[in-house]
Short mmCIF file of C-alpha atoms in Angstrom, two decimals:
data_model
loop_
_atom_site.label_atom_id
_atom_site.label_comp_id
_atom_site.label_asym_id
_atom_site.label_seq_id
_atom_site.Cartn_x
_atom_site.Cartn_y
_atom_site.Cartn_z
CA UNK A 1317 -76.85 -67.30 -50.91
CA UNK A 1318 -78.34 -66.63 -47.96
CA UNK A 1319 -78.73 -63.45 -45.61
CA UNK A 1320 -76.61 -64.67 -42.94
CA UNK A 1321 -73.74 -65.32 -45.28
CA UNK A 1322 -73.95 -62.11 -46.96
CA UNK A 1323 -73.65 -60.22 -44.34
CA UNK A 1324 -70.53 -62.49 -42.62
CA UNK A 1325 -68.93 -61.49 -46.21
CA UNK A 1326 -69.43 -57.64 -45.75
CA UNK A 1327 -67.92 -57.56 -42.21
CA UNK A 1328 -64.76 -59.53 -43.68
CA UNK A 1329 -64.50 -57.08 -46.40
CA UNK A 1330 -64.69 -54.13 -44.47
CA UNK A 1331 -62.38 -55.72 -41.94
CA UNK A 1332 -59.56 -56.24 -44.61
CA UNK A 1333 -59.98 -53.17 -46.44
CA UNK A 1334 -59.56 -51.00 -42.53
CA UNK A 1335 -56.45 -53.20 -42.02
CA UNK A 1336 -55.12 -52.03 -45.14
CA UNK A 1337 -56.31 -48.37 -44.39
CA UNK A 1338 -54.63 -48.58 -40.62
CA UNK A 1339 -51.43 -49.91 -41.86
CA UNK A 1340 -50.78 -47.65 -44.45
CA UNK A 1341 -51.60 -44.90 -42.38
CA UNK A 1342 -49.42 -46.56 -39.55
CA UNK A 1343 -46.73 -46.72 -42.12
CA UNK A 1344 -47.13 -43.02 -43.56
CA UNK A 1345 -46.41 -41.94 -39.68
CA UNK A 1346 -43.54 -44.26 -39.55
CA UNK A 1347 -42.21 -42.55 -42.55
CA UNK A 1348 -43.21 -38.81 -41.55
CA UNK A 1349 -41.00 -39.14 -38.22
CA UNK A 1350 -38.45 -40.98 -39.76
CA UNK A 1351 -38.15 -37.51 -42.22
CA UNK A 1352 -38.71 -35.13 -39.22
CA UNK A 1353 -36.32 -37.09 -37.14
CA UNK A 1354 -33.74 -37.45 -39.70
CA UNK A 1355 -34.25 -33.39 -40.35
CA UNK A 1356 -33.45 -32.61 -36.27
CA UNK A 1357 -30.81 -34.69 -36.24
CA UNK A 1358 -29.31 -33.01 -39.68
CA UNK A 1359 -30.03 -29.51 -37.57
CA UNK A 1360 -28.36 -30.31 -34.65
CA UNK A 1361 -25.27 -32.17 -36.44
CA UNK A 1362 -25.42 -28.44 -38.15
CA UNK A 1363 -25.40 -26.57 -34.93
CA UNK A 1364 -22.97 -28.93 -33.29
CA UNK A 1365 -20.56 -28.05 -36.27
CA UNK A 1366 -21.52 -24.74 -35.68
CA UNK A 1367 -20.31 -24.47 -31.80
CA UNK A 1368 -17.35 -25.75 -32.34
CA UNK A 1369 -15.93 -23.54 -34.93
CA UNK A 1370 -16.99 -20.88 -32.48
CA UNK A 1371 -15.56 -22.18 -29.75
CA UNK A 1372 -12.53 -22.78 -31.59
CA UNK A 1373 -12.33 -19.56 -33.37
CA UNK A 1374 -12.66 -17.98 -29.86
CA UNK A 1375 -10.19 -19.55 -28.32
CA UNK A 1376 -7.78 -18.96 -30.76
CA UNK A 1377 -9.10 -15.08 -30.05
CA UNK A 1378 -8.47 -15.94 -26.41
CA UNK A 1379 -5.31 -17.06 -26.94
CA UNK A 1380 -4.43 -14.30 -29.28
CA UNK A 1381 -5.65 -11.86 -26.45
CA UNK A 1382 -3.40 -13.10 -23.51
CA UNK A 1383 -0.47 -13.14 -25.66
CA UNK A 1384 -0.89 -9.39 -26.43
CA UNK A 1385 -1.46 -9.13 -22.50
CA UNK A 1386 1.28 -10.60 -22.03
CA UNK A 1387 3.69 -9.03 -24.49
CA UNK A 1388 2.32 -5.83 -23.31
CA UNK A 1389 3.05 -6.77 -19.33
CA UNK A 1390 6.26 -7.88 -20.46
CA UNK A 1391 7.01 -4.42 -22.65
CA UNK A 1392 6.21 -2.14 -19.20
CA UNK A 1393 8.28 -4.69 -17.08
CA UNK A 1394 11.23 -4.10 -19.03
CA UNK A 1395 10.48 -0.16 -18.93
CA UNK A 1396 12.81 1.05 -15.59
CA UNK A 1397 11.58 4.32 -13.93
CA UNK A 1398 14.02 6.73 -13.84
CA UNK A 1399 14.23 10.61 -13.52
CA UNK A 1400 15.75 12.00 -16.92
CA UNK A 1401 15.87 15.49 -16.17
CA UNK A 1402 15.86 18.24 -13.18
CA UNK A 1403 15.70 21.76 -13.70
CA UNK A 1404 15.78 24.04 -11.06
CA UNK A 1405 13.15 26.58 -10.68
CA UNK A 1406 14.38 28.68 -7.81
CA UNK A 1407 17.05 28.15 -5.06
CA UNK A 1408 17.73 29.62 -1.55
CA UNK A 1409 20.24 29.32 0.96
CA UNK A 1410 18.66 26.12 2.50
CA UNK A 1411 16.58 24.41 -0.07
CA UNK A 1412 15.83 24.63 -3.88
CA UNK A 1413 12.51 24.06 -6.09
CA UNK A 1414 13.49 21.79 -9.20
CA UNK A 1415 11.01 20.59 -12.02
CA UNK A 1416 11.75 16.83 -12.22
CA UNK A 1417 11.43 14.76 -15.37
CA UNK A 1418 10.64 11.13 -15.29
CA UNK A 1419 9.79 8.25 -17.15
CA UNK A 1420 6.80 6.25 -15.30
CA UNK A 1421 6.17 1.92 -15.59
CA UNK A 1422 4.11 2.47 -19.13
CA UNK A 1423 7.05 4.65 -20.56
CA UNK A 1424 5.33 7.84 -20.65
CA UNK A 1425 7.22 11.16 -19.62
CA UNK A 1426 5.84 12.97 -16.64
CA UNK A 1427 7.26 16.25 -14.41
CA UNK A 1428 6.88 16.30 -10.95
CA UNK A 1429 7.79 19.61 -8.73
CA UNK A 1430 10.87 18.62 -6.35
CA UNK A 1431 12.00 20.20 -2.82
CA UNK A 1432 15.83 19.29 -1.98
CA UNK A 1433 18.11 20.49 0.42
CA UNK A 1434 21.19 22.31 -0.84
CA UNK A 1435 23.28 21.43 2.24
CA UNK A 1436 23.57 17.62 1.78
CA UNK A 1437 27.58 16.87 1.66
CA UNK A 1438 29.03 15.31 -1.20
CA UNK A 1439 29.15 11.91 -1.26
CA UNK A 1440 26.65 11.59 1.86
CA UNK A 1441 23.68 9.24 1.88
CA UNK A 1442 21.27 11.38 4.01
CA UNK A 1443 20.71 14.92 5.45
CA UNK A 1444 20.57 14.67 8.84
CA UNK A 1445 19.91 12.63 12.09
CA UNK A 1446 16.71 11.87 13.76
CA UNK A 1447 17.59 10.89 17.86
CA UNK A 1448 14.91 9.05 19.76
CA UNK A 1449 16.67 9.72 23.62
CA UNK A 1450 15.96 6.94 26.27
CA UNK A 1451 16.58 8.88 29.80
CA UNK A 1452 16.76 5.90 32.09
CA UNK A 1453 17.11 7.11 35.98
CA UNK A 1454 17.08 5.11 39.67
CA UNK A 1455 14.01 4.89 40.88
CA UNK A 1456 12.13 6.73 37.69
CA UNK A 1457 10.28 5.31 34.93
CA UNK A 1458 12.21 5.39 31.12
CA UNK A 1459 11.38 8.68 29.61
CA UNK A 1460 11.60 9.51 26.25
CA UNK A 1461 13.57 13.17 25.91
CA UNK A 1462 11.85 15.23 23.17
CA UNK A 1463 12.20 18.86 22.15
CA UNK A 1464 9.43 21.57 21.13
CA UNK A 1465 10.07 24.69 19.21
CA UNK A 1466 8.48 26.74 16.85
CA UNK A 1467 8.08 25.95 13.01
CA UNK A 1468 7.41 29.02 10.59
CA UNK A 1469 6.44 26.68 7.69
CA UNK A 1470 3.98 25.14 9.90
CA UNK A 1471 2.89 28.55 11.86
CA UNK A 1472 3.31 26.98 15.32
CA UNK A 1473 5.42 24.63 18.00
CA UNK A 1474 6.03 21.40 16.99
CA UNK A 1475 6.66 18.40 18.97
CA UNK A 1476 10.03 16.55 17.82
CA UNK A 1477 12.79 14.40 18.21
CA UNK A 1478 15.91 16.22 18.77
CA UNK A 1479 17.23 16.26 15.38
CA UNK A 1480 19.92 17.94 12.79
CA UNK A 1481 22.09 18.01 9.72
CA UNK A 1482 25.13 16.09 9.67
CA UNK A 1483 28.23 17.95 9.38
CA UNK A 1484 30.77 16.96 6.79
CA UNK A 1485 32.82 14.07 7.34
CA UNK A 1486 30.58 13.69 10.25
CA UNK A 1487 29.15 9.40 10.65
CA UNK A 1488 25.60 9.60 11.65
CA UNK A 1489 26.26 8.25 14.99
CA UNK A 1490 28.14 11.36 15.95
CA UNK A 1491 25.50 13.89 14.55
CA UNK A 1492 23.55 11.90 16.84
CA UNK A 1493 25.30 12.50 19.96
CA UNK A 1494 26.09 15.94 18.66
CA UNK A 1495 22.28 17.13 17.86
CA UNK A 1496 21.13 15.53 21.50
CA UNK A 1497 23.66 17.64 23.41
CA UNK A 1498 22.93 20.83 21.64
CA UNK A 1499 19.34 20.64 21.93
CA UNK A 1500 18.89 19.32 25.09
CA UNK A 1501 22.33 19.17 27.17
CA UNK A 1502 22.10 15.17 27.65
CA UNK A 1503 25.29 13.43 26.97
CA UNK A 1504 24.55 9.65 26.21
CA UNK A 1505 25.49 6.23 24.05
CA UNK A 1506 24.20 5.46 20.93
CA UNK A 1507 22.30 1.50 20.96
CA UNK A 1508 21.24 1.91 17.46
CA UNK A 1509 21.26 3.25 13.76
CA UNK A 1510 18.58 2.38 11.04
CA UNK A 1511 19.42 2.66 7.69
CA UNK A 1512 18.58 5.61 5.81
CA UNK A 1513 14.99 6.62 5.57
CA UNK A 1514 12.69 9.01 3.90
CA UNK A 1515 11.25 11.50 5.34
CA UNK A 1516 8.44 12.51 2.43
CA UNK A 1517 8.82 11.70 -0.69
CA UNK A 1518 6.07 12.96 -2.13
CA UNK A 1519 7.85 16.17 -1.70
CA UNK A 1520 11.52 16.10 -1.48
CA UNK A 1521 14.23 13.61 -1.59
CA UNK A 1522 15.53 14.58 2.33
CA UNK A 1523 16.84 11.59 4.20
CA UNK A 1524 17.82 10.95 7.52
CA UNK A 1525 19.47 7.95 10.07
CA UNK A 1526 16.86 7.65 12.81
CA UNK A 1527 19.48 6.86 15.93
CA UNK A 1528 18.56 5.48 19.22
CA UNK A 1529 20.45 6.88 22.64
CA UNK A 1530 20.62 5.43 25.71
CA UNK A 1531 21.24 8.57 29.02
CA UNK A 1532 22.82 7.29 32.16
CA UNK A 1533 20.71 9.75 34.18
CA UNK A 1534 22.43 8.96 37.28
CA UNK A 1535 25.60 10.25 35.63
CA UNK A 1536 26.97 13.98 36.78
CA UNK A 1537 26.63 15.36 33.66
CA UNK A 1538 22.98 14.32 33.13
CA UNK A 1539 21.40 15.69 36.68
CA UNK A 1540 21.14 19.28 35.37
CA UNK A 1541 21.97 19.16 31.85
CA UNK A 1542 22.25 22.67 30.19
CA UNK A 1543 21.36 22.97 26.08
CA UNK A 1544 23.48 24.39 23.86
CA UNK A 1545 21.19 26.28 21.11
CA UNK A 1546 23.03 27.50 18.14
CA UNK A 1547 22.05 30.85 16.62
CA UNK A 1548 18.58 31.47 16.24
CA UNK A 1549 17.15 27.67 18.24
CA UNK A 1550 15.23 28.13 21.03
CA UNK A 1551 14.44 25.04 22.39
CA UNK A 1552 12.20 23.33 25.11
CA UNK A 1553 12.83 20.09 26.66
CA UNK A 1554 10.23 17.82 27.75
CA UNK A 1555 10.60 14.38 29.28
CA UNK A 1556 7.82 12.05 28.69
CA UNK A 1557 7.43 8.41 30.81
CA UNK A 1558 7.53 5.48 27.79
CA UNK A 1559 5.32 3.77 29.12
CA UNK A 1560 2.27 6.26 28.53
CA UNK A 1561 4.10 8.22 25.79
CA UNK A 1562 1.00 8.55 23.49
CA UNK A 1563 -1.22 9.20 26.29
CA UNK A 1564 0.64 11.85 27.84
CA UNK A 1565 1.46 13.47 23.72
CA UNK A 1566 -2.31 14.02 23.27
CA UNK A 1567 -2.51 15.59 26.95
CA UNK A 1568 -0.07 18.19 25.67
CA UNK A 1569 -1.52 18.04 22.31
CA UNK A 1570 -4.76 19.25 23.90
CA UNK A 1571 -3.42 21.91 26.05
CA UNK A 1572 -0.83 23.68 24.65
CA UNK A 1573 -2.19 23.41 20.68
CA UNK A 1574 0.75 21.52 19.65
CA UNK A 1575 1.46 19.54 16.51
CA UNK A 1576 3.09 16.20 16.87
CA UNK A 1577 6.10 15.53 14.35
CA UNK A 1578 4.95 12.31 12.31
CA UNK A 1579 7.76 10.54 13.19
CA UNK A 1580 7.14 10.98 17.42
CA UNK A 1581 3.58 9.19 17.20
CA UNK A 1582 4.90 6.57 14.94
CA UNK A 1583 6.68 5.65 17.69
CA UNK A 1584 4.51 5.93 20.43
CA UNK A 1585 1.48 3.77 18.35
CA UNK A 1586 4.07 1.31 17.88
CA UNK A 1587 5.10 0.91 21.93
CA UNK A 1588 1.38 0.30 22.27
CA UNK A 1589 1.35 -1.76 19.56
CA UNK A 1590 4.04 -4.05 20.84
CA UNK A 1591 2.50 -5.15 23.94
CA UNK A 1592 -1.57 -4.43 22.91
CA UNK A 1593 -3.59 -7.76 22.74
CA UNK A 1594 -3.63 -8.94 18.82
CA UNK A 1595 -6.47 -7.40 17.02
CA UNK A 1596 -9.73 -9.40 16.72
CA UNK A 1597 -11.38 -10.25 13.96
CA UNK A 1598 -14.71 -9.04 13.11
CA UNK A 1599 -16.27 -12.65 12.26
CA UNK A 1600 -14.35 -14.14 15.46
CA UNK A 1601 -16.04 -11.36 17.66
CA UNK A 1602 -18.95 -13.27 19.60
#
């Protein structure tokens, strides 16, 4: 044999033999991913398996949860508030101090301390009148006719609505009429009656009928009307134009150290109100 073919014979043999060598190596990779593959996708069947028996375990917890909520909303729903008890502590000629009992939305038992008048009638829905007098006059603007006197629980004069208890058998629209001559000697028509309203709860259960009067000022008995005070009211009247009634309030407010019954600037903010250009708001400000 010669040189030349010996040596085409050991390049055919090493040839073959590094085909072999590649392929089984080729196919030992092929069968190494195919485990690792086959292991992820074991792991993640796992996991998936996993998830959902959380997620379904927690939404069964989820569920369990609202319906507690909602057994619990429903529970204090059906629980009504109601005072259960009243005690009184001390009582005067005028008012009394009671210790009030009551049950509150979640059903617990609570006391609260309680101002009431004793001198509400029997069978009445409120205490007194509140009168908000419109003078109207030829020639003059509207005023509104309010009173000042002076308050010892507050320590000073107070700016007010005439105002009073009604009498019994006494409709609120008479105490009305009644109160405003009194107090300030104007003789007038009542236009309206609200419905009973609180004066401060917090405190005491004292109601009242807040009652609007029209005065004829041109009438006879309206140019120089005279006040009738009952024992122990002294009384000032003071006419204020409608139109400014909150400007001309703090004016006096300022001068003469005055405080302003609640129920007065409630009133005069909401004439303003009524005919102020709508609030803006703050994003549609340029």
């Amino acid at each position: 044999i010669c040189v030349s073919s010996l040596i085409l014979v050991y390049f055919l043999f090493r040839d073959c033999v590094g085909s072999i060598s590649h392929g089984r190596a080729i196919s030992g990779c092929f069968r190494i991913r195919g485990r690792i593959v086959a292991r992820a996708h074991s792991k993640e069947r796992e996991g998936v398996a996993a998830r959902l028996g959380r997620d379904s375990s927690y939404s069964v917890s989820t569920s369990e949860h609202k319906t507690e909520e909602m057994e619990k909303e429903a529970a204090i729903d059906a629980i009504t508030e109601a005072v259960v008890k009243e005690e009184v502590i001390a009582e005067g000629k005028w008012v009394k101090l009671q210790k009030t009992t009551y049950v509150d939305p979640t059903g617990k038992t609570r006391t609260w301390e309680t101002v009431k008048r004793t001198t509400r009638n029997e069978g009445s829905s409120a205490d007194g009148v509140a009168v908000i007098p419109v003078l109207q006059r030829t020639l003059h603007y509207e005023c509104i006719v309010l009173v000042k006197q002076f308050r010892p629980p507050m320590g000073c004069h107070c700016l007010e609505f005439p105002a009073g208890l009604i009498d019994k058998n006494e409709t609120p629209e008479t105490a009305a009429l009644r109160e405003l001559e009194e107090e300030t000697g104007y003789k007038g028509e009542v236009a309206e009656c609200s419905p009973v309203a609180c004066l401060d709860p917090g405190l005491s259960n004292c109601t009242t009928y807040i009652v609007t009067v029209h005065i004829n000022g041109d009438d006879s008995v309206n140019v120089r009307p005279k006040p009738k005070p009952g024992d122990g009211e002294f009384v000032e009247v003071i006419l204020l134009p409608r139109n400014e009634l909150r400007k001309r309030i703090e004016a006096l407010v300022a001068k003469e150290q005055v405080v302003v019954d609640a129920r007065v600037y409630s009133y005069a903010l909401a004439l303003e109100h009524a005919v102020a250009k709508p609030f803006e708001l703050p994003f549609l400000k340029g």
